[in-house]
Structure formats: structure tokens, C-alpha cells
mmCIF file of C-alpha atoms in Angstrom:
data_model
loop_
_atom_site.group_PDB
_atom_site.id
_atom_site.type_symbol
_atom_site.label_atom_id
_atom_site.label_comp_id
_atom_site.label_asym_id
_atom_site.label_seq_id
_atom_site.Cartn_x
_atom_site.Cartn_y
_atom_site.Cartn_z
ATOM 1 C CA MET B 264 -5.566 9.839 -80.111
ATOM 2 C CA VAL B 265 -5.732 13.581 -79.325
ATOM 3 C CA GLU B 266 -2.905 14.108 -76.780
ATOM 4 C CA THR B 267 -4.308 17.441 -74.875
ATOM 5 C CA ALA B 268 -7.930 18.818 -74.986
ATOM 6 C CA ASP B 269 -9.413 21.458 -73.057
ATOM 7 C CA VAL B 270 -12.512 19.337 -72.155
ATOM 8 C CA VAL B 271 -12.344 15.597 -71.702
ATOM 9 C CA ILE B 272 -15.910 14.245 -71.132
ATOM 10 C CA ILE B 273 -16.210 10.446 -69.976
ATOM 11 C CA GLY B 274 -18.888 8.697 -71.482
ATOM 12 C CA GLY B 275 -20.815 8.746 -74.708
ATOM 13 C CA GLY B 276 -24.349 8.602 -73.580
ATOM 14 C CA VAL B 277 -27.286 11.468 -74.252
ATOM 15 C CA MET B 278 -25.718 13.024 -71.283
ATOM 16 C CA GLY B 279 -22.106 13.335 -72.498
ATOM 17 C CA ALA B 280 -23.299 14.554 -76.109
ATOM 18 C CA SER B 281 -25.351 16.936 -74.712
ATOM 19 C CA ILE B 282 -22.903 18.115 -72.114
ATOM 20 C CA ALA B 283 -20.941 17.498 -75.656
ATOM 21 C CA PHE B 284 -22.731 20.168 -77.628
ATOM 22 C CA HIS B 285 -23.629 22.390 -75.321
ATOM 23 C CA LEU B 286 -19.996 23.516 -74.633
ATOM 24 C CA ALA B 287 -18.958 23.431 -77.848
ATOM 25 C CA LYS B 288 -21.707 25.666 -78.704
ATOM 26 C CA LEU B 289 -20.683 27.604 -76.303
ATOM 27 C CA GLY B 290 -17.057 27.983 -77.768
ATOM 28 C CA THR B 291 -15.361 26.230 -75.110
ATOM 29 C CA GLY B 292 -12.203 25.192 -76.809
ATOM 30 C CA LYS B 293 -10.991 21.203 -77.389
ATOM 31 C CA ILE B 294 -13.249 18.995 -76.688
ATOM 32 C CA VAL B 295 -12.862 15.148 -76.503
ATOM 33 C CA VAL B 296 -15.248 12.836 -75.527
ATOM 34 C CA LEU B 297 -14.575 9.455 -74.453
ATOM 35 C CA GLU B 298 -16.767 6.348 -74.517
ATOM 36 C CA LYS B 299 -15.486 2.601 -74.237
ATOM 37 C CA SER B 300 -17.815 0.969 -76.363
ATOM 38 C CA GLY B 301 -20.325 2.864 -78.611
ATOM 39 C CA LEU B 302 -22.528 6.095 -78.460
ATOM 40 C CA ALA B 303 -25.452 5.203 -76.168
ATOM 41 C CA ALA B 304 -24.048 1.700 -75.417
ATOM 42 C CA GLY B 305 -25.242 1.833 -71.847
ATOM 43 C CA ALA B 306 -28.011 3.542 -69.860
ATOM 44 C CA THR B 307 -29.102 5.524 -73.014
ATOM 45 C CA GLY B 308 -29.416 2.748 -75.312
ATOM 46 C CA HIS B 309 -31.829 0.336 -73.272
ATOM 47 C CA ALA B 310 -34.188 3.403 -72.029
ATOM 48 C CA ALA B 311 -37.548 3.366 -72.592
ATOM 49 C CA GLY B 312 -37.345 7.289 -73.945
ATOM 50 C CA LEU B 313 -40.481 8.741 -72.216
ATOM 51 C CA ILE B 314 -40.595 12.658 -72.049
ATOM 52 C CA ARG B 315 -42.677 13.449 -69.137
ATOM 53 C CA HIS B 316 -43.391 15.916 -66.412
ATOM 54 C CA HIS B 317 -44.482 14.443 -62.959
ATOM 55 C CA TYR B 318 -42.077 14.605 -60.568
ATOM 56 C CA SER B 319 -43.058 15.845 -57.141
ATOM 57 C CA ASN B 320 -40.663 18.199 -57.206
ATOM 58 C CA ARG B 321 -40.827 21.847 -58.647
ATOM 59 C CA LEU B 322 -36.679 22.285 -59.626
ATOM 60 C CA LEU B 323 -37.471 18.479 -61.289
ATOM 61 C CA VAL B 324 -40.422 19.838 -63.523
ATOM 62 C CA GLU B 325 -39.062 22.927 -64.613
ATOM 63 C CA LEU B 326 -36.282 20.966 -66.011
ATOM 64 C CA ALA B 327 -38.250 18.367 -67.482
ATOM 65 C CA LEU B 328 -40.398 21.096 -69.540
ATOM 66 C CA TYR B 329 -37.528 22.822 -70.281
ATOM 67 C CA SER B 330 -35.892 19.578 -71.956
ATOM 68 C CA ARG B 331 -39.424 18.246 -73.475
ATOM 69 C CA ARG B 332 -39.705 21.279 -75.264
ATOM 70 C CA LYS B 333 -35.922 21.050 -76.923
ATOM 71 C CA LEU B 334 -36.980 17.721 -77.678
ATOM 72 C CA GLU B 335 -40.189 18.863 -79.622
ATOM 73 C CA SER B 336 -37.906 21.226 -81.648
ATOM 74 C CA PHE B 337 -35.426 18.958 -81.781
ATOM 75 C CA GLU B 338 -35.451 17.523 -85.172
ATOM 76 C CA GLU B 339 -35.908 21.696 -86.477
ATOM 77 C CA GLU B 340 -33.026 22.584 -84.589
ATOM 78 C CA MET B 341 -30.513 19.710 -84.429
ATOM 79 C CA GLY B 342 -31.553 18.484 -88.081
ATOM 80 C CA GLU B 343 -31.783 14.953 -86.788
ATOM 81 C CA PRO B 344 -34.658 13.786 -86.921
ATOM 82 C CA ILE B 345 -35.750 11.666 -83.700
ATOM 83 C CA ASN B 346 -38.733 9.856 -83.495
ATOM 84 C CA PHE B 347 -41.399 11.843 -81.225
ATOM 85 C CA VAL B 348 -44.708 11.081 -80.614
ATOM 86 C CA GLN B 349 -46.695 13.231 -78.901
ATOM 87 C CA ASN B 350 -49.321 10.969 -77.450
ATOM 88 C CA GLY B 351 -49.444 11.859 -73.657
ATOM 89 C CA LEU B 352 -49.271 9.959 -70.641
ATOM 90 C CA LEU B 353 -52.034 9.224 -68.208
ATOM 91 C CA LEU B 354 -51.001 8.124 -64.645
ATOM 92 C CA LEU B 355 -53.103 6.508 -62.517
ATOM 93 C CA VAL B 356 -53.221 7.315 -58.661
ATOM 94 C CA GLY B 357 -54.585 4.890 -56.177
ATOM 95 C CA GLU B 358 -57.341 6.263 -53.751
ATOM 96 C CA GLU B 359 -55.124 7.108 -50.714
ATOM 97 C CA ASP B 360 -52.943 9.332 -52.590
ATOM 98 C CA ARG B 361 -55.889 11.545 -54.968
ATOM 99 C CA ARG B 362 -55.273 14.673 -52.667
ATOM 100 C CA ALA B 363 -51.265 14.440 -52.901
ATOM 101 C CA ALA B 364 -51.835 13.870 -56.317
ATOM 102 C CA GLU B 365 -54.161 17.231 -56.901
ATOM 103 C CA GLU B 366 -51.824 19.251 -54.732
ATOM 104 C CA ASN B 367 -48.740 18.119 -57.058
ATOM 105 C CA ALA B 368 -50.950 18.437 -60.026
ATOM 106 C CA ALA B 369 -51.409 22.099 -59.447
ATOM 107 C CA MET B 370 -47.943 22.964 -58.635
ATOM 108 C CA GLN B 371 -47.034 21.581 -61.597
ATOM 109 C CA ARG B 372 -49.344 23.528 -63.869
ATOM 110 C CA SER B 373 -47.784 26.388 -62.299
ATOM 111 C CA VAL B 374 -44.719 25.909 -63.607
ATOM 112 C CA GLY B 375 -46.418 25.945 -67.204
ATOM 113 C CA VAL B 376 -47.430 21.669 -67.428
ATOM 114 C CA GLU B 377 -50.874 21.361 -69.273
ATOM 115 C CA LEU B 378 -52.757 18.260 -67.329
ATOM 116 C CA ASP B 379 -56.430 16.842 -67.226
ATOM 117 C CA ILE B 380 -57.767 15.717 -64.078
ATOM 118 C CA ILE B 381 -60.357 12.911 -64.795
ATOM 119 C CA GLU B 382 -61.971 11.144 -62.469
ATOM 120 C CA PRO B 383 -62.642 7.138 -62.441
ATOM 121 C CA ALA B 384 -65.558 7.263 -64.181
ATOM 122 C CA GLU B 385 -64.169 8.741 -67.302
ATOM 123 C CA LEU B 386 -60.889 6.682 -67.094
ATOM 124 C CA LYS B 387 -62.869 3.565 -67.913
ATOM 125 C CA GLU B 388 -62.927 4.726 -71.572
ATOM 126 C CA PHE B 389 -59.959 6.859 -71.888
ATOM 127 C CA LEU B 390 -58.080 4.499 -74.230
ATOM 128 C CA PRO B 391 -59.330 4.187 -77.392
ATOM 129 C CA VAL B 392 -58.008 0.485 -77.826
ATOM 130 C CA GLY B 393 -60.337 -1.002 -74.626
ATOM 131 C CA LEU B 394 -62.137 -0.825 -71.400
ATOM 132 C CA LEU B 395 -59.405 -0.127 -68.508
ATOM 133 C CA ASP B 396 -60.153 -1.710 -65.105
ATOM 134 C CA THR B 397 -60.656 1.261 -62.436
ATOM 135 C CA ASN B 398 -60.575 -0.847 -59.250
ATOM 136 C CA GLY B 399 -58.456 1.127 -56.963
ATOM 137 C CA VAL B 400 -57.898 4.601 -58.349
ATOM 138 C CA GLY B 401 -58.432 7.329 -56.584
ATOM 139 C CA ILE B 402 -57.816 10.212 -59.957
ATOM 140 C CA GLY B 403 -56.187 9.642 -62.792
ATOM 141 C CA ILE B 404 -53.603 12.715 -63.914
ATOM 142 C CA PHE B 405 -53.171 12.871 -68.097
ATOM 143 C CA ASP B 406 -49.772 14.956 -69.130
ATOM 144 C CA LYS B 407 -51.384 16.393 -72.426
ATOM 145 C CA LYS B 408 -47.583 17.361 -74.056
ATOM 146 C CA ALA B 409 -45.855 13.941 -72.667
ATOM 147 C CA GLY B 410 -44.597 11.332 -75.267
ATOM 148 C CA TYR B 411 -41.537 9.580 -76.419
ATOM 149 C CA ALA B 412 -39.089 9.609 -78.611
ATOM 150 C CA ASP B 413 -35.663 7.539 -79.835
ATOM 151 C CA PRO B 414 -32.302 8.123 -77.171
ATOM 152 C CA TYR B 415 -29.921 7.205 -79.516
ATOM 153 C CA ALA B 416 -31.135 8.793 -81.744
ATOM 154 C CA VAL B 417 -31.057 11.667 -79.520
ATOM 155 C CA THR B 418 -27.716 11.167 -78.785
ATOM 156 C CA VAL B 419 -26.859 10.617 -82.817
ATOM 157 C CA GLY B 420 -27.783 14.277 -82.950
ATOM 158 C CA TYR B 421 -26.241 15.787 -80.480
ATOM 159 C CA ALA B 422 -22.943 14.134 -81.357
ATOM 160 C CA LYS B 423 -23.065 14.958 -85.241
ATOM 161 C CA ARG B 424 -23.691 18.861 -84.318
ATOM 162 C CA ALA B 425 -20.849 18.482 -81.691
ATOM 163 C CA LYS B 426 -18.669 17.237 -84.276
ATOM 164 C CA ASP B 427 -19.874 20.083 -86.232
ATOM 165 C CA PHE B 428 -18.442 22.608 -83.633
ATOM 166 C CA GLY B 429 -15.045 20.396 -83.462
ATOM 167 C CA VAL B 430 -15.755 17.859 -80.968
ATOM 168 C CA ARG B 431 -14.032 14.546 -80.673
ATOM 169 C CA PHE B 432 -15.730 11.260 -80.261
ATOM 170 C CA CYS B 433 -13.144 8.347 -79.413
ATOM 171 C CA THR B 434 -15.345 5.508 -79.107
ATOM 172 C CA GLY B 435 -13.581 2.013 -77.782
ATOM 173 C CA VAL B 436 -11.792 3.880 -75.272
ATOM 174 C CA LEU B 437 -11.502 2.988 -72.066
ATOM 175 C CA VAL B 438 -10.233 5.770 -69.559
ATOM 176 C CA GLU B 439 -8.118 3.503 -66.814
ATOM 177 C CA GLY B 440 -6.834 6.454 -64.826
ATOM 178 C CA ILE B 441 -6.923 10.330 -64.198
ATOM 179 C CA GLU B 442 -3.773 12.039 -63.235
ATOM 180 C CA ILE B 443 -4.043 14.763 -60.528
ATOM 181 C CA GLU B 444 -1.215 17.588 -60.115
ATOM 182 C CA LYS B 445 -1.316 19.459 -56.538
ATOM 183 C CA ASN B 446 -5.162 19.404 -56.434
ATOM 184 C CA ARG B 447 -6.169 19.722 -59.919
ATOM 185 C CA ILE B 448 -6.874 17.559 -62.885
ATOM 186 C CA ALA B 449 -3.878 17.014 -65.071
ATOM 187 C CA GLY B 450 -4.842 14.107 -67.461
ATOM 188 C CA VAL B 451 -6.532 11.216 -68.563
ATOM 189 C CA ILE B 452 -5.043 7.853 -68.657
ATOM 190 C CA THR B 453 -6.806 5.222 -71.051
ATOM 191 C CA ASP B 454 -5.768 1.877 -72.964
ATOM 192 C CA HIS B 455 -5.097 4.333 -76.243
ATOM 193 C CA GLY B 456 -2.764 6.589 -74.502
ATOM 194 C CA LYS B 457 -2.420 10.203 -72.380
ATOM 195 C CA ILE B 458 -5.043 13.011 -72.968
ATOM 196 C CA ALA B 459 -3.585 16.255 -71.104
ATOM 197 C CA THR B 460 -6.060 18.333 -69.744
ATOM 198 C CA ARG B 461 -7.409 20.651 -66.893
ATOM 199 C CA LEU B 462 -11.188 19.877 -67.068
ATOM 200 C CA VAL B 463 -12.800 16.152 -66.620
ATOM 201 C CA VAL B 464 -16.631 15.626 -67.164
ATOM 202 C CA ASN B 465 -17.860 11.825 -65.730
ATOM 203 C CA ALA B 466 -20.744 11.480 -67.618
ATOM 204 C CA ALA B 467 -20.159 7.319 -67.342
ATOM 205 C CA GLY B 468 -23.935 6.697 -66.204
ATOM 206 C CA PRO B 469 -23.749 2.794 -64.749
ATOM 207 C CA TRP B 470 -19.992 3.352 -64.297
ATOM 208 C CA GLY B 471 -19.576 6.687 -63.030
ATOM 209 C CA LYS B 472 -18.674 5.329 -59.490
ATOM 210 C CA ARG B 473 -15.873 3.415 -60.927
ATOM 211 C CA VAL B 474 -14.685 6.492 -62.727
ATOM 212 C CA ASN B 475 -15.294 8.090 -58.816
ATOM 213 C CA ASP B 476 -12.650 5.504 -57.592
ATOM 214 C CA LEU B 477 -9.892 6.255 -60.077
ATOM 215 C CA ILE B 478 -9.476 9.755 -57.805
ATOM 216 C CA HIS B 479 -11.506 8.375 -54.127
ATOM 217 C CA ILE B 480 -14.002 10.509 -54.473
ATOM 218 C CA GLN B 481 -16.713 9.451 -52.729
ATOM 219 C CA VAL B 482 -20.227 10.034 -53.830
ATOM 220 C CA PRO B 483 -22.810 7.328 -53.030
ATOM 221 C CA VAL B 484 -23.930 5.938 -56.670
ATOM 222 C CA LYS B 485 -25.013 2.761 -56.412
ATOM 223 C CA ILE B 486 -26.481 0.488 -59.377
ATOM 224 C CA MET B 487 -29.974 0.045 -60.004
ATOM 225 C CA SER B 488 -31.745 -2.160 -63.221
ATOM 226 C CA LEU B 489 -34.004 -1.183 -65.852
ATOM 227 C CA GLN B 490 -36.247 -3.819 -66.791
ATOM 228 C CA HIS B 491 -38.549 -4.204 -69.593
ATOM 229 C CA GLY B 492 -40.905 -6.611 -71.837
ATOM 230 C CA LEU B 493 -41.796 -6.394 -75.082
ATOM 231 C CA LEU B 494 -45.837 -7.402 -75.620
ATOM 232 C CA LEU B 495 -47.382 -8.514 -78.714
ATOM 233 C CA PRO B 496 -51.125 -7.458 -78.598
ATOM 234 C CA ASP B 497 -53.888 -8.856 -80.690
ATOM 235 C CA CYS B 498 -55.402 -5.525 -81.303
ATOM 236 C CA PHE B 499 -53.917 -2.801 -83.314
ATOM 237 C CA TYR B 500 -52.167 -0.751 -80.562
ATOM 238 C CA HIS B 501 -51.367 1.969 -82.686
ATOM 239 C CA ARG B 502 -48.552 4.899 -81.935
ATOM 240 C CA MET B 503 -51.099 7.721 -80.677
ATOM 241 C CA ILE B 504 -52.163 5.289 -77.626
ATOM 242 C CA PRO B 505 -51.255 7.538 -74.829
ATOM 243 C CA THR B 506 -48.630 6.077 -72.238
ATOM 244 C CA VAL B 507 -50.240 4.606 -68.939
ATOM 245 C CA ILE B 508 -48.309 5.165 -65.583
ATOM 246 C CA ASP B 509 -50.234 3.074 -62.844
ATOM 247 C CA ASN B 510 -49.038 4.147 -59.523
ATOM 248 C CA SER B 511 -51.982 2.991 -57.936
ATOM 249 C CA ILE B 512 -51.127 -0.983 -57.173
ATOM 250 C CA LYS B 513 -48.600 -1.075 -54.071
ATOM 251 C CA ASP B 514 -45.391 -2.673 -55.229
ATOM 252 C CA ASN B 515 -46.638 -3.466 -58.634
ATOM 253 C CA LEU B 516 -45.407 -0.209 -60.649
ATOM 254 C CA PHE B 517 -45.381 -0.407 -64.093
ATOM 255 C CA PHE B 518 -45.810 1.375 -67.607
ATOM 256 C CA ILE B 519 -46.946 0.722 -71.329
ATOM 257 C CA LYS B 520 -46.304 2.579 -73.979
ATOM 258 C CA PRO B 521 -46.591 1.879 -77.930
ATOM 259 C CA GLU B 522 -43.616 0.793 -79.747
ATOM 260 C CA SER B 523 -42.610 -0.060 -83.467
ATOM 261 C CA GLY B 524 -44.925 -2.515 -85.226
ATOM 262 C CA GLY B 525 -47.961 -1.742 -83.198
ATOM 263 C CA THR B 526 -46.280 -3.521 -80.186
ATOM 264 C CA ILE B 527 -46.338 -2.239 -76.321
ATOM 265 C CA LEU B 528 -43.092 -1.605 -74.324
ATOM 266 C CA LEU B 529 -43.673 -2.871 -70.703
ATOM 267 C CA GLY B 530 -41.740 -1.472 -68.146
ATOM 268 C CA MET B 531 -41.462 -2.921 -64.890
ATOM 269 C CA ASP B 532 -39.797 -1.689 -61.192
ATOM 270 C CA LYS B 533 -39.519 -4.782 -59.550
ATOM 271 C CA GLU B 534 -35.957 -5.698 -59.273
ATOM 272 C CA ASP B 535 -34.303 -7.497 -56.070
ATOM 273 C CA PRO B 536 -32.679 -4.901 -54.433
ATOM 274 C CA ALA B 537 -30.330 -6.825 -52.786
ATOM 275 C CA LYS B 538 -28.976 -8.127 -56.261
ATOM 276 C CA GLU B 539 -25.433 -7.300 -57.473
ATOM 277 C CA ILE B 540 -25.559 -5.845 -61.021
ATOM 278 C CA ASN B 541 -22.377 -5.541 -62.798
ATOM 279 C CA PRO B 542 -22.789 -2.782 -65.837
ATOM 280 C CA ASP B 543 -20.346 -4.333 -67.644
ATOM 281 C CA ASN B 544 -22.088 -7.714 -68.058
ATOM 282 C CA TYR B 545 -25.329 -7.131 -67.497
ATOM 283 C CA SER B 546 -28.065 -9.104 -68.415
ATOM 284 C CA PHE B 547 -31.884 -9.117 -67.712
ATOM 285 C CA ASN B 548 -32.783 -12.588 -66.292
ATOM 286 C CA PRO B 549 -35.686 -11.960 -63.378
ATOM 287 C CA ASP B 550 -37.508 -14.378 -61.759
ATOM 288 C CA MET B 551 -40.364 -15.891 -63.701
ATOM 289 C CA ASP B 552 -42.557 -15.756 -60.812
ATOM 290 C CA THR B 553 -42.426 -12.408 -59.821
ATOM 291 C CA LEU B 554 -42.774 -11.339 -63.521
ATOM 292 C CA CYS B 555 -45.969 -13.400 -64.174
ATOM 293 C CA ALA B 556 -47.329 -11.847 -61.208
ATOM 294 C CA LEU B 557 -46.844 -8.332 -62.631
ATOM 295 C CA ILE B 558 -47.988 -9.091 -66.114
ATOM 296 C CA GLU B 559 -51.208 -10.679 -64.058
ATOM 297 C CA LYS B 560 -51.659 -7.073 -62.695
ATOM 298 C CA VAL B 561 -51.083 -5.247 -66.024
ATOM 299 C CA VAL B 562 -54.168 -7.562 -67.484
ATOM 300 C CA GLN B 563 -56.430 -6.728 -64.420
ATOM 301 C CA ARG B 564 -55.830 -3.217 -64.967
ATOM 302 C CA LEU B 565 -56.152 -3.412 -68.881
ATOM 303 C CA PRO B 566 -57.860 -6.331 -69.790
ATOM 304 C CA PHE B 567 -57.771 -6.144 -73.248
ATOM 305 C CA LEU B 568 -54.340 -7.084 -73.231
ATOM 306 C CA SER B 569 -55.343 -10.590 -71.986
ATOM 307 C CA GLU B 570 -54.184 -12.438 -75.273
ATOM 308 C CA ALA B 571 -51.289 -10.344 -75.598
ATOM 309 C CA ARG B 572 -48.071 -12.521 -76.154
ATOM 310 C CA LEU B 573 -44.750 -11.686 -74.221
ATOM 311 C CA GLN B 574 -42.262 -11.784 -76.940
ATOM 312 C CA THR B 575 -39.336 -10.934 -74.802
ATOM 313 C CA VAL B 576 -37.407 -9.164 -72.225
ATOM 314 C CA PHE B 577 -34.479 -7.360 -71.827
ATOM 315 C CA GLY B 578 -32.657 -4.643 -69.296
ATOM 316 C CA GLY B 579 -30.524 -2.141 -68.223
ATOM 317 C CA SER B 580 -28.463 -0.215 -65.890
ATOM 318 C CA ASP B 581 -28.010 2.932 -64.810
ATOM 319 C CA GLY B 582 -26.637 4.666 -61.683
ATOM 320 C CA VAL B 583 -28.804 5.720 -58.404
ATOM 321 C CA THR B 584 -28.233 7.800 -55.397
ATOM 322 C CA PRO B 585 -29.874 7.218 -52.133
ATOM 323 C CA ASP B 586 -32.286 9.670 -52.425
ATOM 324 C CA TRP B 587 -33.787 9.045 -56.610
ATOM 325 C CA ASN B 588 -32.100 12.163 -57.870
ATOM 326 C CA PRO B 589 -29.202 13.079 -60.260
ATOM 327 C CA ALA B 590 -25.593 14.513 -58.879
ATOM 328 C CA ILE B 591 -24.023 17.189 -60.049
ATOM 329 C CA GLY B 592 -21.449 19.709 -59.901
ATOM 330 C CA ARG B 593 -17.977 19.281 -58.683
ATOM 331 C CA PRO B 594 -17.660 17.193 -55.762
ATOM 332 C CA ALA B 595 -15.089 17.446 -52.923
ATOM 333 C CA GLY B 596 -11.718 16.919 -54.401
ATOM 334 C CA PRO B 597 -9.416 17.832 -57.163
ATOM 335 C CA GLU B 598 -10.083 21.292 -59.286
ATOM 336 C CA GLY B 599 -11.250 21.097 -62.784
ATOM 337 C CA TYR B 600 -13.147 17.686 -62.241
ATOM 338 C CA PHE B 601 -17.090 17.694 -62.101
ATOM 339 C CA CYS B 602 -20.070 14.870 -62.527
ATOM 340 C CA ALA B 603 -23.273 14.661 -64.127
ATOM 341 C CA ILE B 604 -24.476 11.335 -62.969
ATOM 342 C CA GLY B 605 -27.176 9.148 -60.716
ATOM 343 C CA PHE B 606 -30.428 9.663 -63.139
ATOM 344 C CA SER B 607 -31.812 6.527 -61.903
ATOM 345 C CA GLY B 608 -33.714 6.339 -65.209
ATOM 346 C CA HIS B 609 -34.339 9.377 -65.432
ATOM 347 C CA GLY B 610 -31.447 11.342 -67.877
ATOM 348 C CA PHE B 611 -32.857 10.407 -71.178
ATOM 349 C CA LYS B 612 -36.281 13.176 -70.667
ATOM 350 C CA LEU B 613 -33.553 15.804 -68.586
ATOM 351 C CA ALA B 614 -30.703 15.617 -71.029
ATOM 352 C CA PRO B 615 -31.364 18.731 -73.334
ATOM 353 C CA ALA B 616 -31.596 21.348 -69.804
ATOM 354 C CA ILE B 617 -29.023 18.816 -67.868
ATOM 355 C CA GLY B 618 -26.527 19.237 -70.784
ATOM 356 C CA GLU B 619 -26.871 23.006 -70.916
ATOM 357 C CA ILE B 620 -26.756 23.724 -67.159
ATOM 358 C CA VAL B 621 -22.769 21.292 -66.607
ATOM 359 C CA ALA B 622 -21.791 23.120 -69.533
ATOM 360 C CA GLN B 623 -21.932 26.449 -67.941
ATOM 361 C CA LEU B 624 -20.608 25.091 -64.715
ATOM 362 C CA VAL B 625 -17.990 23.760 -66.245
ATOM 363 C CA ARG B 626 -17.099 27.499 -67.907
ATOM 364 C CA ASP B 627 -17.770 28.861 -64.062
ATOM 365 C CA GLU B 628 -21.017 30.691 -65.435
ATOM 366 C CA LYS B 629 -23.820 30.912 -63.550
ATOM 367 C CA PRO B 630 -26.416 28.012 -64.968
ATOM 368 C CA SER B 631 -30.129 28.501 -66.679
ATOM 369 C CA PHE B 632 -31.433 26.870 -63.578
ATOM 370 C CA ASP B 633 -30.721 27.386 -59.566
ATOM 371 C CA ILE B 634 -29.719 22.783 -59.035
ATOM 372 C CA SER B 635 -28.626 23.685 -56.012
ATOM 373 C CA MET B 636 -30.180 21.188 -54.391
ATOM 374 C CA LEU B 637 -28.836 18.833 -57.241
ATOM 375 C CA ASP B 638 -25.435 19.447 -55.914
ATOM 376 C CA ILE B 639 -23.241 16.807 -55.559
ATOM 377 C CA ASN B 640 -21.821 17.476 -52.196
ATOM 378 C CA ARG B 641 -25.620 17.166 -50.646
ATOM 379 C CA PHE B 642 -24.999 13.805 -49.523
ATOM 380 C CA ALA B 643 -22.212 14.346 -47.461
ATOM 381 C CA GLU B 644 -23.883 17.593 -45.845
ATOM 382 C CA GLY B 645 -26.959 15.763 -45.022
ATOM 383 C CA LYS B 646 -28.700 17.580 -47.266
ATOM 384 C CA MET B 647 -31.000 14.952 -49.633
ATOM 385 C CA PHE B 648 -34.406 16.020 -50.208
ATOM 386 C CA ASN B 649 -37.308 13.565 -50.453
ATOM 387 C CA SER B 650 -38.925 13.363 -54.286
ATOM 388 C CA GLN B 651 -41.628 10.569 -55.362
ATOM 389 C CA HIS B 652 -39.712 7.595 -56.239
ATOM 390 C CA ASN B 653 -40.740 6.690 -60.333
ATOM 391 C CA VAL B 654 -37.712 4.544 -61.837
ATOM 392 C CA LEU B 655 -39.798 4.147 -64.844
ATOM 393 C CA ALA B 656 -37.747 5.685 -67.434
#
């Protein structure tokens, strides 16, 4: 175990790996990443890997666009294949939300996102694999440059390049405490010993609150579930078929995207909000009546999936803030302590931008983007902002 470090990052998911790479690239010194399990073993390893730009907040659109371009060129720049597929993404919006969706699309275009507005009549035959039922759909928005990639491969890519710069990744190491001296970070206590350091970054995903609790940092981050099902269709479902997010059916938000071997990944936002989730032993145990009702809605919208078989269901967890947006920066507390948590299932697609920004904040440099609205202290200051609630990764 390394005994001293300039920076200790807690969490070996895509966010921790991205922060480590960007810190090392800037010449920050000796960097250690602590991960209690394995790389991408938490929320990252259960992410759907969607890469898209559809947010109702301009900053998040800018971060998503920047990150997509980085992921698009990831293999060339980082030397690691990530199975990036640019299949596009179709968002279905209800009739009552059409005007707001058009205004939002105009904002996204002004940032540089390439979009097509598609009328319901055109949507019926939009997918090459079968007809789409447009009942209740007011408009379709096609995100032309959206795609998907392998979150684990991206994490490994960042980690490999970070190691080239000298970063040490310590897996199977549990953080048990954080030492503070004179209101300044002094070290990290693990089950393998102590690391003396004056800078700590909490990028622990679902365990972010637990890390904050070690030094009594009060940030309202709870735990949410990420739920997925794997469908086996009776048609050829190739990898370039556009991802579909259906936001037109009240209380039945879902997405489908191509998955390996011609299967289809179904993402569901139907968890009981009162359900207690423990990230240490999270298991996907859905209410089957709820699951069957959701699949019925999927088949109504996409009748060509009527004969699809449900192969398996699985899930993961992530941190979520009260306004469903990330909590980034230095919270009120000891100097030298930073957080990048509360990504609500969106961390993967934002990791390139957030990793760069957090590295700049840790180094006390001006960040590439003004992320003041994502500042971790906004909750204590009553400055939460509204953004579209779309937890589908």
C-alpha cells in the first residue's frame, strides 16, 4: 500500500478513473485510486452505456456534447476500444409536451446538437425493424449523433492511461476513515493501512454518502436503483437500430437499445420510491405485476416486440440528489476534500467532461465549464434547479 500521495480518489468507477487520468495528465503528482471491489464494479458496471444530449438544462447539454465528442474519439486518443456505436436516439414526447419539447430542441441546437423533429405520421415507419404505434405521441426528436458504448471499457481505458502517468489503482481496499488536522485533510485510513494526503476526492457513486459520513459532511444524496431487462426478439435487431426513449406515457418511462447478440436492453424507471436500497447487497427483485404492466406498455408502443422473450432482469444503484443533478466541488467542511457524486444514472455519458472539470477544481484552476449551478453546496443554500427528470442511463 502506498503510504503517501498527493491526491487520493475514492471510487474506481468511470468517474474516479476519469478524474485520475485528467489529474495525472495535468502533472498533479502521486495519485492513488482506492476501490473496495474492482474497477467499474458499482454503478458503472450496471450502466446501459447510452450517450446522448437530451437535457433541458443548457449546461448539461454542453457537458454531454463535449463528452460525446471525447467518447467518439476515445479509441483513437486513448488507445482502448470501447465498442462505440453511433446509432442515434429517438425520444418520444406526449402531445401535451410538444411545445416544450420543441423549445428544448431549439436550445440544444443552439449548443451544437444535431436533431431532427419528426411528426407522428413519419414516426410510424421510422424504425427499420417494425412499425411504431404513435397513439398519444405528439412529436419525436431524433438525436442524430447519439449512441452507446461499453462503460467498463471506458473505465479500463482511463485507468490504463492513468497508470501510464504513474497513477496507482488499489482494488479490494476499503476506506474506513478520513483523518483531519486543523480543518484540513491529513490522510485516509483503509483496511490495508494509512495513506497520508492533503487532497481527497469522493467519487464513490452509491457509496458517496457513506464516505461523506466519515467526516460528517451533510449532502442530501440518497440511493436510487437502475433497472434493466434483456429481451430476445424474434426479429433481427442489429446494433445500428436507433435507441428509443418513450417519455410519452405517464408513469411508464422506458428505453430500448440494441445489445450484443441481437438482444434488446430494456431500461425501466418503475422502482418503488419508498424502497430501501443497500448498495452493498443490492439485488433486482421487481414486483412482477409492475414489470408485466410495463412490458405491456412497451409492446403497445412497439408491436413488433410482441413475441420477444424476457431473458433476464438485473439492476444496480447510484447516488441521487434532490434535484436529480450532480453534486460537484468542495463541500462545507475540511479543506482539501472534494466530491463528484449524485449522478442519478447519468455519470457515464458525462464522465469525460466531469473528470476534466474536477481535476481542474482540485488543482485550484479555472474549470473548462462554469458548473456553479452544480456546486455541491447549493442544497444548503436553497439553490436547487429544475431539470428534466430522466433517470434512464
